[in-house]
């Protein structure tokens, strides 16, 4: 029996120093709380157990929003990136998504340095084995080695470690990711507190030795010439970039995998946990898309000082001999050597509908949860939840209203609302298609949407706030200049003809010119004589987007007004839905379970129909009248 002793008291304790835990702890410490962050192994702080990149479609948006609110991920990847690309530039600005390849080791080193240098924050190695709570209020935690720490709030950010079990073919063993120790006791403590746990799984591809690859047989994928920083705190970034490489599977690859499906942990039924549909294993892809004669894969460097290369698109739980066999069929990998075999990991996580929109457990006061443990998948999704859990643990301690972003304010709002209102039966990954108001929620305007809010809650500091105000005013000034600067026919008709744009008969503002799809801000430089020479690239592109998509943006803002109408119809937490006549049984059960904060949130609960919402609106009106009569 471990001897226990009281080791200290904090305001906030964060269990886990992954992408969620780091953001949560930094937010709490930066909002003035004495904070402790714990990890089973400090050498795994901000570890990237899977893809060596930050961002991508929908995920880049989350990183920008975390940054705009005063979080760390954007700043950290700007320090540790080795390649940067803006994805989907052929499509509209709503889906433009930044993605940066990271030097994983440098990413870890920079984040650890930031944690260690943060005032109010203590960083400690230790495994939490118990959550201490009294009368459903959290009081602290106990470590395996015996120390007990008390605190006003605790945040769970344990990722894929709880009950971690690794699968490589028929071989399986208890472990955390990357050979790190799992967390095997905390789950029991959570179950004793009445928290329901479920099993999810995810998988990662092999890491292969760069020395054994032939890049002449692959297509080089270089970074962008112009690097767009992730953080709004950085204007321009210059760095020598490393390339990724594109190659493809072929019929022989598919034959080997098909012939060995029964040896895959996933296909032999060994794994109970549910996996991510949008990060399928190569087995899944070959079975589900059997008609495809090849699948693309990217060979991505894991860092500047390592020969390890990540095989993006080839996660698997097939045995290692099969991994070597199918990888060797791929152009450029014929002599491949595996440095780390691919594996699948199964782990405990919660049903996120047990959480409020503030990420606090409904049943345990001051206990919050964030990241993969909430059923999401991805560094960016974890960071966004960690930030919000950190902020809300502080606001709860201070007796303030929780900080909640709705679906029209950010991808963070979409992420958390989807998780806690709808739940998820597989690891949830963010995508632009999940955000109904994505034209307004672009990554390029995250600061214009969120930095003011971050400043009001005390997380955004003066330097970031000043930078935001400065950028906002530069955009406003330039928009005004474009509106009020007119050009005459004789000044621009040659220019218009040259650029295949119809000539004008009377003066026109630069603003109206920019609405023409064939013209853009950079092209107008030729005829725009009053333009400031040093206008910033991001200010210019912001004006370009706002003007060109003005019509669509206005239309979407109207939709948001409609959305906000139902969001503003608040629902008291003490409503007994089981007693509301006219509501269907399923709706009564679901509403009593989720306890939505608004009619809008109620309308997104699966099993609650539009008819149920009408009943609810009538009930609310009756309640309002009754209260009115009582007050008379
Ligand atoms: C094998 C694998 C494959 C993946 N594949 C994908 C993918 O394809 N796509 C994708 O988007 N994401 C993928 N991910 C997910 C991605 O890694 C996670 O989403 C992300 O790391 C989650 O961040 P987190 O902060 O929630 O948890 P993690 O980064 O897992 O960090 C958890 C932290 O909690 C600590 N911890 C756990 N238990 C305890 C305890 N009892 N006491 C103290 N500390 C504790 C750990 O030490 C660690 O610091 C994969 C992850 C793994 C492991």
mmCIF file of N, CA, C and O in Angstrom, residues 186 241 572:
data_model
loop_
_atom_site.group_PDB
_atom_site.id
_atom_site.type_symbol
_atom_site.label_atom_id
_atom_site.label_comp_id
_atom_site.label_asym_id
_atom_site.label_seq_id
_atom_site.Cartn_x
_atom_site.Cartn_y
_atom_site.Cartn_z
ATOM 1 N N UNK A 186 -6.316 5.156 -13.144
ATOM 2 C CA UNK A 186 -7.204 6.322 -13.060
ATOM 3 C C UNK A 186 -8.624 6.001 -13.519
ATOM 4 O O UNK A 186 -9.604 6.507 -12.971
ATOM 5 N N UNK A 241 12.932 25.342 -46.167
ATOM 6 C CA UNK A 241 11.931 24.296 -45.940
ATOM 7 C C UNK A 241 12.384 22.929 -46.454
ATOM 8 O O UNK A 241 13.176 22.847 -47.386
ATOM 9 N N UNK A 572 -33.919 26.648 -18.598
ATOM 10 C CA UNK A 572 -33.409 26.497 -17.235
ATOM 11 C C UNK A 572 -32.946 25.051 -17.007
ATOM 12 O O UNK A 572 -33.510 24.119 -17.574
#
